[in-house]
Every structure is written in structure tokens, then in C-alpha cells.
Short mmCIF file of C-alpha atoms in Angstrom, two decimals:
data_model
loop_
_atom_site.label_atom_id
_atom_site.label_comp_id
_atom_site.label_asym_id
_atom_site.label_seq_id
_atom_site.Cartn_x
_atom_site.Cartn_y
_atom_site.Cartn_z
CA ASN N 24 -35.07 218.93 61.94
CA ALA N 25 -36.80 216.49 59.62
CA GLY N 26 -36.70 213.51 61.98
CA VAL N 27 -35.88 209.98 60.91
CA MET N 28 -36.82 209.53 57.26
CA GLN N 29 -37.65 206.14 55.86
CA ASN N 30 -38.46 205.38 52.28
CA PRO N 31 -40.31 204.05 50.58
CA ARG N 32 -43.32 204.07 52.87
CA HIS N 33 -44.82 201.12 51.04
CA LEU N 34 -42.96 198.56 48.95
CA VAL N 35 -44.42 195.67 46.99
CA ARG N 36 -42.13 192.93 45.75
CA ARG N 37 -42.74 189.63 44.04
CA ARG N 38 -41.31 186.49 45.57
CA GLY N 39 -37.64 186.14 44.64
CA GLN N 40 -37.02 189.85 44.11
CA GLU N 41 -34.80 192.09 46.21
CA ALA N 42 -36.07 194.72 48.63
CA ARG N 43 -34.04 197.76 49.64
CA LEU N 44 -35.24 199.86 52.53
CA ARG N 45 -33.61 203.19 53.25
CA CYS N 46 -33.26 205.13 56.47
CA SER N 47 -31.84 208.61 56.93
CA PRO N 48 -31.19 209.28 60.63
CA MET N 49 -31.83 212.56 62.37
CA LYS N 50 -29.17 215.19 61.90
CA GLY N 51 -26.36 214.58 64.36
CA HIS N 52 -27.32 210.97 65.02
CA SER N 53 -24.68 208.38 64.21
CA HIS N 54 -26.44 205.30 65.60
CA VAL N 55 -29.10 203.44 63.62
CA TYR N 56 -31.32 200.54 64.63
CA TRP N 57 -33.60 198.38 62.49
CA TYR N 58 -36.67 196.62 63.84
CA ARG N 59 -39.25 194.39 62.21
CA GLN N 60 -42.93 194.28 63.14
CA LEU N 61 -44.85 191.25 61.96
CA PRO N 62 -48.65 191.52 61.84
CA GLU N 63 -50.23 191.56 65.32
CA GLU N 64 -46.82 191.56 67.02
CA GLY N 65 -44.48 193.97 68.72
CA LEU N 66 -41.27 195.23 67.21
CA LYS N 67 -38.33 192.84 67.14
CA PHE N 68 -34.74 194.09 67.07
CA MET N 69 -32.77 193.20 63.97
CA VAL N 70 -29.51 195.13 63.82
CA TYR N 71 -27.63 198.07 65.33
CA LEU N 72 -25.14 200.04 63.27
CA GLN N 73 -22.84 202.97 63.67
CA LYS N 74 -21.23 204.70 60.73
CA GLU N 75 -19.50 202.00 58.66
CA ASN N 76 -19.79 199.42 61.44
CA ILE N 77 -22.26 196.73 62.46
CA ILE N 78 -22.32 196.67 66.25
CA ASP N 79 -25.00 194.06 66.96
CA GLU N 80 -26.72 191.90 64.35
CA SER N 81 -28.06 189.31 66.76
CA GLY N 82 -31.63 189.77 65.49
CA MET N 83 -30.88 189.45 61.79
CA PRO N 84 -31.91 186.27 59.98
CA LYS N 85 -28.80 184.37 58.96
CA GLU N 86 -29.57 184.36 55.26
CA ARG N 87 -30.84 186.89 52.72
CA PHE N 88 -30.77 189.89 55.08
CA SER N 89 -28.00 192.45 55.26
CA ALA N 90 -27.61 196.00 56.53
CA GLU N 91 -25.15 198.80 56.05
CA PHE N 92 -24.64 202.37 57.21
CA PRO N 93 -22.01 203.94 54.99
CA LYS N 94 -19.94 206.99 55.78
CA GLU N 95 -22.10 209.00 53.41
CA GLY N 96 -25.76 208.41 52.73
CA PRO N 97 -28.59 206.54 54.38
CA SER N 98 -28.59 203.20 56.11
CA ILE N 99 -29.85 200.40 53.88
CA LEU N 100 -31.61 197.20 54.92
CA ARG N 101 -31.44 194.75 52.05
CA ILE N 102 -33.51 191.61 51.71
CA GLN N 103 -32.59 189.29 48.88
CA GLN N 104 -34.94 186.74 47.30
CA VAL N 105 -37.92 187.86 49.35
CA VAL N 106 -40.51 185.34 50.53
CA ARG N 107 -44.08 185.86 51.77
CA GLY N 108 -42.90 185.60 55.38
CA ASP N 109 -40.81 188.75 54.92
CA SER N 110 -44.02 190.80 54.65
CA ALA N 111 -43.90 193.15 57.63
CA ALA N 112 -43.36 196.73 58.70
CA TYR N 113 -39.68 197.60 59.02
CA PHE N 114 -38.78 200.45 61.35
CA CYS N 115 -35.60 202.39 61.62
CA ALA N 116 -34.62 204.44 64.66
CA SER N 117 -31.66 206.68 65.33
CA SER N 118 -29.94 208.08 68.37
CA PRO N 119 -26.92 210.24 69.13
CA GLY N 120 -25.50 207.34 71.12
CA GLY N 121 -24.97 206.37 74.72
CA ALA N 122 -27.99 206.44 76.97
CA GLU N 123 -29.88 208.92 74.82
CA GLY N 124 -33.29 207.84 73.61
CA TYR N 125 -34.29 206.79 70.16
CA THR N 126 -36.34 208.53 67.54
CA PHE N 127 -38.28 206.22 65.26
CA GLY N 128 -39.12 206.66 61.61
CA SER N 129 -42.60 205.96 60.25
CA GLY N 130 -41.62 202.57 58.90
CA THR N 131 -41.68 200.84 55.52
CA ARG N 132 -44.42 198.33 54.93
CA LEU N 133 -43.11 195.53 52.75
CA THR N 134 -45.63 193.32 51.02
CA VAL N 135 -44.43 190.24 49.17
CA VAL N 136 -46.85 188.93 46.55
CA ALA P 13 -32.63 186.71 78.26
CA GLN P 14 -34.83 189.67 78.96
CA THR P 15 -38.54 189.42 78.16
CA VAL P 16 -41.46 191.84 78.25
CA THR P 17 -45.03 190.63 78.70
CA GLN P 18 -48.24 192.53 78.07
CA SER P 19 -51.13 190.32 79.10
CA GLN P 20 -53.95 192.53 77.85
CA PRO P 21 -54.30 192.28 74.05
CA GLU P 22 -57.17 194.80 74.06
CA MET P 23 -58.58 197.36 76.46
CA SER P 24 -61.45 199.82 76.25
CA VAL P 25 -62.12 203.02 78.17
CA GLN P 26 -64.79 205.72 78.13
CA GLU P 27 -63.72 209.18 77.17
CA ALA P 28 -62.63 211.19 80.25
CA GLU P 29 -62.17 208.02 82.33
CA THR P 30 -58.93 206.44 83.57
CA VAL P 31 -57.39 203.24 82.25
CA THR P 32 -54.36 201.22 83.32
CA LEU P 33 -52.31 199.10 80.95
CA SER P 34 -50.20 196.31 82.44
CA CYS P 35 -46.65 195.28 81.69
CA THR P 36 -44.29 192.85 83.38
CA TYR P 37 -40.71 192.12 82.48
CA ASP P 38 -37.96 189.74 83.37
CA THR P 39 -34.30 190.65 83.70
CA SER P 40 -31.31 189.88 85.86
CA GLU P 41 -29.91 193.37 85.29
CA SER P 42 -30.24 196.14 87.88
CA ASP P 43 -29.65 199.13 85.61
CA TYR P 44 -32.13 199.56 82.80
CA TYR P 45 -34.82 201.73 81.28
CA LEU P 46 -38.47 201.05 80.71
CA PHE P 47 -40.63 202.76 78.13
CA TRP P 48 -44.18 203.03 76.91
CA TYR P 49 -44.63 203.72 73.20
CA LYS P 50 -47.84 204.62 71.41
CA GLN P 51 -48.47 203.44 67.85
CA PRO P 52 -51.53 205.04 66.23
CA PRO P 53 -52.88 203.80 62.87
CA SER P 54 -50.31 206.02 61.14
CA ARG P 55 -47.76 203.47 62.38
CA GLN P 56 -45.47 206.13 63.86
CA MET P 57 -43.85 204.98 67.12
CA ILE P 58 -44.28 207.77 69.66
CA LEU P 59 -42.52 207.75 73.02
CA VAL P 60 -45.10 208.30 75.76
CA ILE P 61 -43.03 207.96 78.92
CA ARG P 62 -39.70 206.67 80.16
CA GLN P 63 -38.58 205.34 83.56
CA GLU P 64 -35.04 204.80 84.77
CA ALA P 65 -34.76 201.75 87.00
CA TYR P 66 -32.56 203.45 89.60
CA LYS P 67 -35.16 206.16 90.18
CA GLN P 68 -37.77 205.23 92.75
CA GLN P 69 -40.09 208.07 91.82
CA ASN P 70 -42.66 207.13 89.20
CA ALA P 71 -42.42 209.06 85.96
CA THR P 72 -45.29 211.29 84.87
CA GLU P 73 -46.01 213.18 81.65
CA ASN P 74 -49.20 215.22 81.82
CA ARG P 75 -52.08 212.71 81.75
CA PHE P 76 -49.72 209.72 81.59
CA SER P 77 -48.10 208.18 84.64
CA VAL P 78 -46.50 204.88 85.50
CA ASN P 79 -46.55 202.57 88.49
CA PHE P 80 -43.04 201.11 88.59
CA GLN P 81 -42.62 198.20 90.99
CA LYS P 82 -38.99 197.11 90.62
CA ALA P 83 -39.12 194.12 92.97
CA ALA P 84 -42.23 192.80 91.26
CA LYS P 85 -40.84 193.70 87.80
CA SER P 86 -44.03 195.47 86.95
CA PHE P 87 -44.44 198.67 84.92
CA SER P 88 -48.03 199.75 84.33
CA LEU P 89 -49.21 202.83 82.44
CA LYS P 90 -52.09 204.92 83.71
CA ILE P 91 -53.89 207.25 81.31
CA SER P 92 -56.10 209.79 83.05
CA ASP P 93 -58.91 211.80 81.45
CA SER P 94 -58.77 209.60 78.35
CA GLN P 95 -59.21 211.35 75.02
CA LEU P 96 -60.26 210.00 71.63
CA GLY P 97 -56.74 210.68 70.37
CA ASP P 98 -55.36 208.21 72.91
CA ALA P 99 -56.81 205.32 70.90
CA ALA P 100 -53.81 203.36 69.64
CA MET P 101 -51.63 200.33 70.19
CA TYR P 102 -49.43 200.72 73.26
CA PHE P 103 -46.13 198.90 73.61
CA CYS P 104 -44.08 198.43 76.75
CA ALA P 105 -40.32 198.17 76.14
CA TYR P 106 -37.13 197.44 78.07
CA ARG P 107 -33.60 198.53 77.43
CA ARG P 108 -30.54 197.55 79.35
CA ASN P 109 -28.27 200.44 80.32
CA GLY P 110 -24.65 200.12 79.28
CA GLY P 111 -23.19 197.29 77.26
CA ALA P 112 -22.44 197.31 73.56
CA THR P 113 -25.98 197.68 72.35
CA ASN P 114 -28.98 199.84 73.14
CA LYS P 115 -31.58 197.54 71.67
CA LEU P 116 -35.15 197.70 72.86
CA ILE P 117 -37.14 194.61 73.78
CA PHE P 118 -40.85 195.09 73.18
CA GLY P 119 -43.97 193.44 74.48
CA THR P 120 -46.70 192.33 72.10
CA GLY P 121 -48.82 195.41 72.69
CA THR P 122 -52.23 196.42 74.03
CA LEU P 123 -54.81 197.86 71.65
CA LEU P 124 -56.64 200.67 73.44
CA ALA P 125 -60.08 201.78 72.25
CA VAL P 126 -61.59 205.01 73.58
CA GLN P 127 -65.39 205.15 73.54
CA PRO P 128 -67.04 208.57 73.12
#
């Protein structure tokens, strides 16, 4: 079992470009969570998805950020027109659902220059 | 809204000694989980220990144990016989049980240094 796979591990974007972060959950997991970690801070919840559905997006910024988890393929966190303040580590986690615990990926570090 | 507070930004311990990391939380819920996660420089989030709020017995995992005080809303982590590999950032986290979401609420972390 390969665990939760995130790629790329590092991503550099210029201001105004788009960033796409990918997350492949563990085999058998149909629940995906995205978190953002700003420098010197803890992780902050962004969005919770099940296959083809957004369940809770209460932590997502209202503009420029979107997430999807299609029937086939990885979950994608998309950030349009990136700004310097988007520089952070973005973590994905997956779970089989219910009260079962999460497994985290190793994160994608986004740097906006 | 639920909050998690870690009041110790940094801690240091000698190898083989014991250290306790503090965490307090605020919630009006009665059914929830509490966690300690370790984040080494590799950035990987590693689950150290988990406590279910309805269980009075404190969780233990080898050298790691917790002191869960539900009435005081306190959840400290004790690391015994500290090893160099324990050096990392440690995050306390809360998760409500039930409801539509299983999101975790994290504290700001405690950076633990282990001195040889």
C-alpha cells in the first residue's frame, strides 16, 4: 500500500499563474481532506471531499481556490492567479470514512515568486 | 467554535529524559477525539497517539502517553526516555465525532529539541 501520494513535492509559480496540486488517496479510501500550513503555523482545514462531492468547504478561501475529487483519478486542489500569500505547504489526507483515522501525504510546498 | 491551544512554542529535553508537552482545547461537544501528531523536518505528519473523549483511561503507545483531563479540557503528551529521533514539531489536534465532517482542528505546535 503506497500511502497517500501527493505531487509535486515542490512547486514554484510566478504571481498570476495557476497551481494544481494532486492527491491520490490510499487504496480503498474514498474521503479526502486538504489542509494548508502557513510558515510557523499549524495545519488549517480547507476542504473535505468524497468521490464527486464536496462535503465541507468551510475553510476554502472564497476566490481563486477550488477542489475536486472525480470518480476516476486523483483529487485536485487548484489555485488560480496565485499571490505571494498562497506560499505554504498543502497537505492532503485520506480516510475510509466514518470515525476511522486519517493518513496524511507528505505535502506539496508551493512557493510563489 | 472549537479551538486548540499549545502554549509552548519550543521545548528542549536531554536524551533519555522525560518531557511533557501541553495542550488545551475548547469545545461544547462531549464526543470527540484528541490527537498528537509529529512533524519531522521531512514534513510528513505522523500520528503519535489518539484519545477518545468517552474513554477515561489515558492512551499510551510505547514511550508516549497522554494525560487527558476532560473537565479541565487538557491533553498533554509525555515522552519518556527521549531519543534523538523524537526531535520534531508536535501538533495537538481535535476532531468532533459524528456530524457531516471529520475535519481536524490543530494547535500551533511545539518544536521539541532533543539534546545528546
